[in-house]
mmCIF file of C-alpha atoms in Angstrom:
data_model
loop_
_atom_site.group_PDB
_atom_site.id
_atom_site.type_symbol
_atom_site.label_atom_id
_atom_site.label_comp_id
_atom_site.label_asym_id
_atom_site.label_seq_id
_atom_site.Cartn_x
_atom_site.Cartn_y
_atom_site.Cartn_z
ATOM 1 C CA MET A 300 -71.644 -89.943 39.507
ATOM 2 C CA SER A 301 -69.849 -87.158 41.029
ATOM 3 C CA LYS A 302 -66.034 -87.358 40.156
ATOM 4 C CA PRO A 303 -63.395 -87.469 42.078
ATOM 5 C CA LYS A 304 -61.697 -84.775 43.890
ATOM 6 C CA ILE A 305 -57.705 -84.491 43.515
ATOM 7 C CA TRP A 306 -55.422 -81.754 45.567
ATOM 8 C CA VAL A 307 -53.124 -79.599 43.609
ATOM 9 C CA SER A 308 -50.726 -77.767 46.349
ATOM 10 C CA ARG A 309 -49.429 -76.087 44.062
ATOM 11 C CA PRO A 310 -50.005 -73.238 41.106
ATOM 12 C CA PHE A 311 -48.789 -74.254 37.939
ATOM 13 C CA PHE A 312 -49.044 -73.811 34.156
ATOM 14 C CA PRO A 313 -53.248 -73.657 33.790
ATOM 15 C CA ASP A 314 -53.170 -75.810 30.739
ATOM 16 C CA ILE A 315 -51.777 -78.415 32.221
ATOM 17 C CA VAL A 316 -54.054 -78.410 35.092
ATOM 18 C CA ASP A 317 -57.414 -77.932 32.810
ATOM 19 C CA ARG A 318 -56.353 -81.563 31.799
ATOM 20 C CA LEU A 319 -57.272 -83.218 35.061
ATOM 21 C CA ARG A 320 -61.036 -80.850 35.294
ATOM 22 C CA GLU A 321 -62.607 -83.851 32.303
ATOM 23 C CA HIS A 322 -62.419 -86.228 35.381
ATOM 24 C CA PHE A 323 -61.467 -84.495 38.338
ATOM 25 C CA GLU A 324 -63.273 -81.592 40.781
ATOM 26 C CA VAL A 325 -60.119 -79.958 41.148
ATOM 27 C CA ARG A 326 -58.834 -77.884 43.459
ATOM 28 C CA ALA A 327 -55.423 -75.959 42.979
ATOM 29 C CA GLU A 328 -53.981 -73.420 44.908
ATOM 30 C CA ALA A 329 -53.515 -70.087 44.103
ATOM 31 C CA GLU A 330 -49.969 -69.379 45.887
ATOM 32 C CA ASP A 331 -46.769 -71.528 46.213
ATOM 33 C CA ARG A 332 -46.265 -71.705 50.250
ATOM 34 C CA PRO A 333 -45.343 -74.662 52.440
ATOM 35 C CA PHE A 334 -48.401 -76.344 54.094
ATOM 36 C CA SER A 335 -47.731 -77.439 57.917
ATOM 37 C CA GLY A 336 -49.184 -81.377 58.820
ATOM 38 C CA ALA A 337 -52.722 -79.613 59.959
ATOM 39 C CA GLU A 338 -53.242 -77.604 56.811
ATOM 40 C CA LEU A 339 -52.107 -80.853 54.789
ATOM 41 C CA ALA A 340 -54.120 -82.945 56.891
ATOM 42 C CA GLU A 341 -57.567 -80.408 56.173
ATOM 43 C CA ARG A 342 -56.809 -80.231 52.565
ATOM 44 C CA LEU A 343 -56.396 -84.349 51.709
ATOM 45 C CA ALA A 344 -59.542 -84.769 54.287
ATOM 46 C CA ASP A 345 -61.543 -85.323 50.916
ATOM 47 C CA ALA A 346 -58.875 -85.485 48.013
ATOM 48 C CA ASP A 347 -58.705 -88.935 46.244
ATOM 49 C CA ALA A 348 -55.115 -87.801 44.393
ATOM 50 C CA ALA A 349 -53.011 -84.820 44.986
ATOM 51 C CA ILE A 350 -50.289 -83.705 43.627
ATOM 52 C CA VAL A 351 -47.799 -81.986 45.355
ATOM 53 C CA GLY A 352 -43.952 -80.807 46.146
ATOM 54 C CA LEU A 353 -40.943 -81.243 47.267
ATOM 55 C CA VAL A 354 -41.811 -79.390 50.565
ATOM 56 C CA ASP A 355 -45.329 -81.121 51.565
ATOM 57 C CA ARG A 356 -44.825 -83.962 53.558
ATOM 58 C CA ILE A 357 -47.031 -86.613 53.122
ATOM 59 C CA ASP A 358 -46.363 -88.875 55.874
ATOM 60 C CA ALA A 359 -48.513 -91.228 58.137
ATOM 61 C CA ASP A 360 -49.805 -88.682 60.269
ATOM 62 C CA VAL A 361 -51.598 -87.110 57.627
ATOM 63 C CA LEU A 362 -51.725 -90.097 55.753
ATOM 64 C CA LYS A 363 -55.005 -91.312 58.925
ATOM 65 C CA THR A 364 -56.827 -88.105 57.780
ATOM 66 C CA ALA A 365 -56.825 -89.049 54.259
ATOM 67 C CA PRO A 366 -59.697 -92.118 54.079
ATOM 68 C CA LYS A 367 -60.330 -91.581 50.172
ATOM 69 C CA LEU A 368 -56.584 -90.522 48.663
ATOM 70 C CA ARG A 369 -55.101 -93.424 46.044
ATOM 71 C CA PHE A 370 -52.461 -91.500 44.511
ATOM 72 C CA VAL A 371 -50.141 -88.906 45.179
ATOM 73 C CA ALA A 372 -47.898 -87.412 42.363
ATOM 74 C CA ASN A 373 -44.478 -85.756 43.630
ATOM 75 C CA LEU A 374 -43.483 -82.941 41.344
ATOM 76 C CA GLY A 375 -39.990 -83.626 41.352
ATOM 77 C CA VAL A 376 -37.238 -86.186 41.221
ATOM 78 C CA GLY A 377 -36.428 -86.690 44.451
ATOM 79 C CA TYR A 378 -39.293 -88.306 47.068
ATOM 80 C CA ASN A 379 -37.894 -88.118 50.469
ATOM 81 C CA ASN A 380 -40.982 -85.777 51.099
ATOM 82 C CA LEU A 381 -42.757 -88.915 51.190
ATOM 83 C CA ASP A 382 -43.508 -91.349 53.420
ATOM 84 C CA LEU A 383 -43.387 -94.356 51.045
ATOM 85 C CA ASP A 384 -43.896 -96.965 53.395
ATOM 86 C CA ALA A 385 -46.783 -95.450 54.967
ATOM 87 C CA LEU A 386 -48.249 -94.816 51.456
ATOM 88 C CA THR A 387 -47.975 -98.115 50.644
ATOM 89 C CA ALA A 388 -48.774 -99.430 53.774
ATOM 90 C CA ALA A 389 -52.441 -97.280 53.231
ATOM 91 C CA LYS A 390 -52.833 -98.403 49.403
ATOM 92 C CA VAL A 391 -52.202 -94.746 48.166
ATOM 93 C CA GLY A 392 -49.834 -95.027 44.941
ATOM 94 C CA ALA A 393 -47.110 -92.020 44.467
ATOM 95 C CA SER A 394 -45.354 -91.151 41.665
ATOM 96 C CA ASN A 395 -42.067 -88.932 40.637
ATOM 97 C CA THR A 396 -40.852 -87.226 37.391
ATOM 98 C CA PRO A 397 -37.464 -88.574 36.787
ATOM 99 C CA ASP A 398 -35.468 -87.911 33.361
ATOM 100 C CA VAL A 399 -38.051 -85.644 31.755
ATOM 101 C CA LEU A 400 -35.026 -83.156 33.689
ATOM 102 C CA ASN A 401 -31.819 -84.807 33.212
ATOM 103 C CA GLU A 402 -30.378 -82.398 30.291
ATOM 104 C CA THR A 403 -31.640 -79.147 31.800
ATOM 105 C CA VAL A 404 -29.986 -80.265 35.871
ATOM 106 C CA ALA A 405 -26.830 -81.128 33.580
ATOM 107 C CA ASP A 406 -26.595 -77.769 32.150
ATOM 108 C CA TYR A 407 -27.464 -76.282 35.431
ATOM 109 C CA ALA A 408 -24.478 -78.578 37.418
ATOM 110 C CA TRP A 409 -22.717 -77.232 34.512
ATOM 111 C CA ALA A 410 -23.445 -73.911 35.097
ATOM 112 C CA LEU A 411 -22.451 -73.917 38.760
ATOM 113 C CA MET A 412 -19.065 -75.435 38.501
ATOM 114 C CA LEU A 413 -18.057 -72.918 35.616
ATOM 115 C CA ALA A 414 -19.180 -69.859 38.006
ATOM 116 C CA ALA A 415 -17.548 -71.324 40.970
ATOM 117 C CA ALA A 416 -14.521 -72.132 39.759
ATOM 118 C CA ARG A 417 -14.201 -69.030 37.576
ATOM 119 C CA ARG A 418 -15.682 -66.823 40.494
ATOM 120 C CA VAL A 419 -17.889 -65.138 38.672
ATOM 121 C CA SER A 420 -20.572 -64.455 41.527
ATOM 122 C CA GLU A 421 -17.861 -62.727 44.278
ATOM 123 C CA ALA A 422 -16.355 -60.904 40.940
ATOM 124 C CA GLU A 423 -19.837 -59.777 40.032
ATOM 125 C CA ARG A 424 -20.880 -58.764 43.011
ATOM 126 C CA TRP A 425 -17.651 -56.682 43.597
ATOM 127 C CA LEU A 426 -18.083 -55.621 39.931
ATOM 128 C CA ARG A 427 -21.739 -53.926 41.053
ATOM 129 C CA ASP A 428 -20.333 -52.309 44.563
ATOM 130 C CA GLY A 429 -18.045 -49.683 42.720
ATOM 131 C CA GLN A 430 -14.465 -51.453 43.572
ATOM 132 C CA TRP A 431 -13.656 -52.340 39.848
ATOM 133 C CA LYS A 432 -11.292 -49.275 39.174
ATOM 134 C CA GLY A 433 -9.406 -51.281 36.046
ATOM 135 C CA SER A 434 -7.403 -54.938 35.730
ATOM 136 C CA ARG A 435 -4.710 -56.695 37.167
ATOM 137 C CA PHE A 436 -2.810 -59.238 35.774
ATOM 138 C CA GLU A 437 -2.961 -61.205 38.562
ATOM 139 C CA GLY A 438 -6.062 -60.071 39.765
ATOM 140 C CA TRP A 439 -9.072 -62.532 40.380
ATOM 141 C CA LEU A 440 -7.558 -65.682 38.974
ATOM 142 C CA GLY A 441 -9.422 -68.447 39.640
ATOM 143 C CA ALA A 442 -9.649 -72.464 38.343
ATOM 144 C CA ASP A 443 -9.588 -74.085 34.331
ATOM 145 C CA ILE A 444 -11.957 -76.498 33.579
ATOM 146 C CA HIS A 445 -10.973 -77.818 30.341
ATOM 147 C CA GLY A 446 -8.310 -80.728 30.394
ATOM 148 C CA LYS A 447 -8.772 -80.855 34.915
ATOM 149 C CA ALA A 448 -10.614 -84.023 36.389
ATOM 150 C CA ILE A 449 -14.357 -83.751 36.731
ATOM 151 C CA ALA A 450 -15.306 -85.749 39.980
ATOM 152 C CA ILE A 451 -19.131 -87.174 40.262
ATOM 153 C CA LEU A 452 -19.927 -89.277 43.136
ATOM 154 C CA GLY A 453 -23.530 -90.930 41.853
ATOM 155 C CA MET A 454 -23.136 -91.656 38.676
ATOM 156 C CA GLY A 455 -26.757 -91.734 37.931
ATOM 157 C CA ARG A 456 -28.609 -90.837 34.232
ATOM 158 C CA ILE A 457 -28.154 -87.345 35.501
ATOM 159 C CA GLY A 458 -24.364 -87.725 36.754
ATOM 160 C CA GLN A 459 -24.200 -89.705 33.019
ATOM 161 C CA ALA A 460 -25.651 -86.541 31.273
ATOM 162 C CA ILE A 461 -23.348 -84.525 33.148
ATOM 163 C CA ALA A 462 -20.175 -86.016 31.897
ATOM 164 C CA ARG A 463 -21.353 -86.654 27.950
ATOM 165 C CA ARG A 464 -20.525 -82.920 28.304
ATOM 166 C CA ALA A 465 -17.224 -82.735 30.013
ATOM 167 C CA SER A 466 -16.227 -83.950 26.067
ATOM 168 C CA GLY A 467 -16.068 -80.423 25.050
ATOM 169 C CA PHE A 468 -13.885 -79.271 27.662
ATOM 170 C CA ARG A 469 -11.476 -81.995 26.951
ATOM 171 C CA SER A 470 -11.692 -83.025 30.874
ATOM 172 C CA LYS A 471 -11.257 -86.461 32.194
ATOM 173 C CA VAL A 472 -14.474 -87.866 33.252
ATOM 174 C CA ILE A 473 -13.922 -90.094 37.149
ATOM 175 C CA TYR A 474 -16.736 -91.282 39.278
ATOM 176 C CA HIS A 475 -18.284 -93.821 42.152
ATOM 177 C CA ASN A 476 -21.509 -94.948 42.862
ATOM 178 C CA ARG A 477 -23.152 -97.538 44.797
ATOM 179 C CA SER A 478 -22.691 -100.040 41.395
ATOM 180 C CA ARG A 479 -20.395 -99.824 38.627
ATOM 181 C CA LEU A 480 -22.098 -98.897 35.102
ATOM 182 C CA ASP A 481 -21.745 -101.370 32.570
ATOM 183 C CA ALA A 482 -18.440 -100.694 30.423
ATOM 184 C CA ALA A 483 -20.650 -99.540 27.537
ATOM 185 C CA ILE A 484 -21.599 -96.434 29.203
ATOM 186 C CA GLU A 485 -18.635 -95.717 31.082
ATOM 187 C CA ARG A 486 -17.619 -95.395 27.186
ATOM 188 C CA GLU A 487 -20.456 -93.339 25.915
ATOM 189 C CA CYS A 488 -19.989 -91.149 28.659
ATOM 190 C CA GLY A 489 -16.279 -91.303 28.556
ATOM 191 C CA ALA A 490 -15.843 -91.599 32.301
ATOM 192 C CA SER A 491 -13.507 -94.027 34.603
ATOM 193 C CA TYR A 492 -14.947 -95.501 37.848
ATOM 194 C CA VAL A 493 -12.473 -95.089 40.840
ATOM 195 C CA ASP A 494 -13.632 -95.393 44.654
ATOM 196 C CA LYS A 495 -14.638 -92.791 46.896
ATOM 197 C CA ALA A 496 -11.033 -91.897 48.491
ATOM 198 C CA THR A 497 -9.323 -91.856 44.799
ATOM 199 C CA LEU A 498 -12.262 -89.527 43.355
ATOM 200 C CA LEU A 499 -11.608 -87.249 46.562
ATOM 201 C CA ALA A 500 -8.426 -86.711 46.322
ATOM 202 C CA GLU A 501 -7.966 -86.624 42.621
ATOM 203 C CA ALA A 502 -11.244 -84.343 42.283
ATOM 204 C CA ASP A 503 -10.784 -80.782 40.277
ATOM 205 C CA HIS A 504 -14.165 -80.505 40.554
ATOM 206 C CA LEU A 505 -16.165 -82.496 42.594
ATOM 207 C CA ILE A 506 -20.516 -82.668 42.151
ATOM 208 C CA LEU A 507 -22.723 -84.547 43.982
ATOM 209 C CA VAL A 508 -25.777 -86.207 41.694
ATOM 210 C CA LEU A 509 -26.660 -88.567 44.682
ATOM 211 C CA PRO A 510 -30.041 -88.797 46.189
ATOM 212 C CA PHE A 511 -31.024 -88.283 49.892
ATOM 213 C CA THR A 512 -30.983 -91.640 52.050
ATOM 214 C CA PRO A 513 -30.172 -91.597 55.806
ATOM 215 C CA ALA A 514 -27.349 -93.721 55.302
ATOM 216 C CA ASN A 515 -26.137 -91.445 52.190
ATOM 217 C CA ARG A 516 -26.397 -88.242 55.212
ATOM 218 C CA HIS A 517 -23.508 -85.595 55.583
ATOM 219 C CA THR A 518 -21.853 -88.306 52.928
ATOM 220 C CA ILE A 519 -19.630 -84.742 52.398
ATOM 221 C CA GLY A 520 -18.338 -83.581 55.673
ATOM 222 C CA GLU A 521 -15.453 -82.613 56.980
ATOM 223 C CA ALA A 522 -13.136 -85.664 56.697
ATOM 224 C CA GLU A 523 -13.960 -85.909 53.059
ATOM 225 C CA LEU A 524 -13.340 -82.090 52.325
ATOM 226 C CA LYS A 525 -10.222 -82.069 54.029
ATOM 227 C CA ALA A 526 -8.935 -84.912 51.959
ATOM 228 C CA MET A 527 -9.612 -82.764 49.029
ATOM 229 C CA LYS A 528 -6.871 -80.523 46.401
ATOM 230 C CA PRO A 529 -7.189 -77.274 48.429
ATOM 231 C CA THR A 530 -7.844 -75.858 44.762
ATOM 232 C CA ALA A 531 -10.832 -78.059 43.857
ATOM 233 C CA THR A 532 -14.509 -77.239 43.986
ATOM 234 C CA LEU A 533 -17.384 -78.455 45.193
ATOM 235 C CA THR A 534 -20.992 -78.613 43.604
ATOM 236 C CA ASN A 535 -24.335 -80.322 44.717
ATOM 237 C CA ILE A 536 -27.133 -80.060 42.910
ATOM 238 C CA ALA A 537 -28.603 -83.227 44.466
ATOM 239 C CA ARG A 538 -29.711 -83.149 47.564
ATOM 240 C CA GLY A 539 -29.990 -80.925 51.137
ATOM 241 C CA GLY A 540 -28.091 -83.122 53.530
ATOM 242 C CA ILE A 541 -25.646 -84.976 51.544
ATOM 243 C CA VAL A 542 -23.285 -82.164 52.423
ATOM 244 C CA ASP A 543 -23.199 -81.337 55.841
ATOM 245 C CA ASP A 544 -22.986 -76.984 55.435
ATOM 246 C CA ALA A 545 -20.960 -76.441 58.747
ATOM 247 C CA ALA A 546 -18.089 -78.496 58.170
ATOM 248 C CA LEU A 547 -18.187 -77.059 53.894
ATOM 249 C CA ALA A 548 -18.480 -73.846 55.184
ATOM 250 C CA ARG A 549 -14.719 -74.318 57.913
ATOM 251 C CA ALA A 550 -13.543 -75.178 54.826
ATOM 252 C CA LEU A 551 -14.059 -72.620 52.553
ATOM 253 C CA ALA A 552 -13.232 -70.127 55.149
ATOM 254 C CA ASP A 553 -9.834 -71.635 55.782
ATOM 255 C CA GLY A 554 -8.561 -72.867 52.268
ATOM 256 C CA THR A 555 -9.270 -76.349 52.775
ATOM 257 C CA ILE A 556 -10.897 -75.969 49.200
ATOM 258 C CA ALA A 557 -11.158 -73.573 46.680
ATOM 259 C CA SER A 558 -15.131 -72.848 46.172
ATOM 260 C CA ALA A 559 -18.304 -74.715 46.492
ATOM 261 C CA ALA A 560 -21.922 -73.766 44.697
ATOM 262 C CA LEU A 561 -24.480 -75.142 45.949
ATOM 263 C CA ASP A 562 -28.258 -75.253 45.250
ATOM 264 C CA VAL A 563 -29.697 -77.460 47.786
ATOM 265 C CA PHE A 564 -29.176 -76.794 51.600
ATOM 266 C CA GLU A 565 -29.946 -78.456 54.436
ATOM 267 C CA GLY A 566 -33.229 -77.683 56.112
ATOM 268 C CA GLU A 567 -33.990 -75.389 53.439
ATOM 269 C CA PRO A 568 -35.309 -72.700 52.931
ATOM 270 C CA GLN A 569 -33.168 -72.097 55.185
ATOM 271 C CA VAL A 570 -28.968 -70.953 54.620
ATOM 272 C CA HIS A 571 -26.797 -72.432 56.961
ATOM 273 C CA PRO A 572 -25.971 -68.180 57.834
ATOM 274 C CA ASP A 573 -21.960 -69.332 57.802
ATOM 275 C CA LEU A 574 -22.152 -70.162 54.417
ATOM 276 C CA LEU A 575 -24.166 -66.583 53.345
ATOM 277 C CA LYS A 576 -21.438 -64.746 55.169
ATOM 278 C CA LEU A 577 -18.484 -66.180 52.563
ATOM 279 C CA GLY A 578 -17.335 -64.656 48.870
ATOM 280 C CA ASN A 579 -16.443 -68.237 47.883
ATOM 281 C CA ILE A 580 -19.368 -69.486 47.092
ATOM 282 C CA VAL A 581 -21.928 -69.656 44.652
ATOM 283 C CA LEU A 582 -25.659 -70.132 46.013
ATOM 284 C CA SER A 583 -28.533 -70.866 44.487
ATOM 285 C CA PRO A 584 -32.160 -71.174 45.453
ATOM 286 C CA HIS A 585 -33.005 -74.766 44.609
ATOM 287 C CA ILE A 586 -33.914 -74.536 40.958
ATOM 288 C CA ALA A 587 -31.192 -76.807 38.624
ATOM 289 C CA SER A 588 -34.817 -77.944 36.970
ATOM 290 C CA ALA A 589 -36.140 -74.392 36.565
ATOM 291 C CA SER A 590 -36.102 -73.874 32.739
ATOM 292 C CA ARG A 591 -39.887 -73.354 31.169
ATOM 293 C CA ASP A 592 -40.022 -76.301 28.914
ATOM 294 C CA THR A 593 -38.650 -79.096 31.956
ATOM 295 C CA ARG A 594 -40.661 -77.536 34.270
ATOM 296 C CA ARG A 595 -44.116 -77.818 32.130
ATOM 297 C CA ASP A 596 -42.656 -81.383 30.862
ATOM 298 C CA MET A 597 -42.611 -82.142 35.071
ATOM 299 C CA ALA A 598 -46.144 -80.830 35.116
ATOM 300 C CA SER A 599 -47.488 -82.879 32.254
ATOM 301 C CA LEU A 600 -45.801 -86.248 33.424
ATOM 302 C CA ALA A 601 -47.141 -85.903 37.514
ATOM 303 C CA VAL A 602 -50.955 -85.032 35.680
ATOM 304 C CA ASP A 603 -49.915 -88.512 33.733
ATOM 305 C CA ASN A 604 -49.467 -90.200 36.212
ATOM 306 C CA VAL A 605 -52.327 -89.511 37.945
ATOM 307 C CA LEU A 606 -54.893 -89.897 35.091
ATOM 308 C CA ALA A 607 -53.350 -93.245 34.566
ATOM 309 C CA ALA A 608 -53.826 -94.533 38.069
ATOM 310 C CA PHE A 609 -57.942 -93.638 37.720
ATOM 311 C CA GLY A 610 -58.319 -95.285 34.148
ATOM 312 C CA HIS A 611 -57.904 -92.565 31.810
ATOM 313 C CA GLY A 612 -55.441 -91.867 29.370
ATOM 314 C CA PRO A 613 -52.560 -93.859 26.771
ATOM 315 C CA HIS A 614 -50.963 -95.112 29.983
ATOM 316 C CA ALA A 615 -54.399 -96.034 31.917
ATOM 317 C CA GLY A 616 -53.948 -98.312 34.669
ATOM 318 C CA ARG A 617 -50.125 -98.133 34.344
ATOM 319 C CA PRO A 618 -48.824 -94.855 35.925
ATOM 320 C CA PRO A 619 -45.385 -94.542 33.806
ATOM 321 C CA THR A 620 -43.418 -93.767 36.696
ATOM 322 C CA ILE A 621 -45.228 -94.801 40.088
ATOM 323 C CA LEU A 622 -42.892 -95.610 42.834
ATOM 324 C CA ASN A 623 -44.766 -98.319 44.391
ATOM 325 C CA PRO A 624 -46.980 -100.782 42.155
ATOM 326 C CA GLY A 625 -47.594 -102.474 44.954
ATOM 327 C CA ALA A 626 -50.101 -99.862 45.981
ATOM 328 C CA LEU A 627 -52.030 -99.840 43.099
ATOM 329 C CA ALA A 628 -51.932 -103.332 42.782
ATOM 330 C CA ASP A 629 -53.561 -104.116 46.793
ATOM 331 C CA ALA A 630 -56.205 -101.446 46.475
ATOM 332 C CA SER A 631 -57.898 -103.102 42.771
#
């Protein structure tokens, strides 16, 4: 019997891709690029499984042309590129890669926050431009992190990992979440629950770690930015669209808040042109999980899910991070 076919939309670690070859005919892309809906439909037309990236939109129209497709593994925690309802209706399982990137993303959130607070990117550009002729006592004044209020909006596992790091800075941690954490987790994180209005008003450094949903679009807009301290910073490592980027650009330009750091953007890879004009912002191309070890772990977990969905490996029949288990149950 011929092997089932899997399409891998992004080139990644060949030794991890090779784990699929015993059980699948593997077709892996050699170039990392976005695909149009028509291109996705063409590549999935005879595929039994796929490993895709965050820019690969798998929706009902694509699924109509993929009658053999049984499983899609997403290379990322977020999965708003997947129409989960359509996948479930078509009896196609789907998975993501949670947890393995929590600590790495938390590290990067702190890196971005520190860079924004201490004006690292702005100062480096100034130095590279040859403008450093000597030091001034009141030059390049930024904001402290130690002893300040770190405010986290979205207190899932990544948010909790960010909070745990605050103890070394002796910072106060406040958070707002859809639901309050158990008291034991709050103690472990050294975090206190507050309502959203209090979070915005008291934040010295606001970090966004909430998932993107239609309801969460522009969670931070003009009104929210105006509710913050003029000395505050904002860091977004969540998803583009959580922040109204146009409103943020205006707030940074007029001093509503002091600075910002973004790893994600609305409509990425396009970046709002007004953000590009600003000095008081750190811009990063969606790389919060981009350490070698973590990206390998993400790739390995995606492969584990695919193998399990087809009855192979230690998780055979039980993909470890499946998003819609009912789809496989219905298909069996």
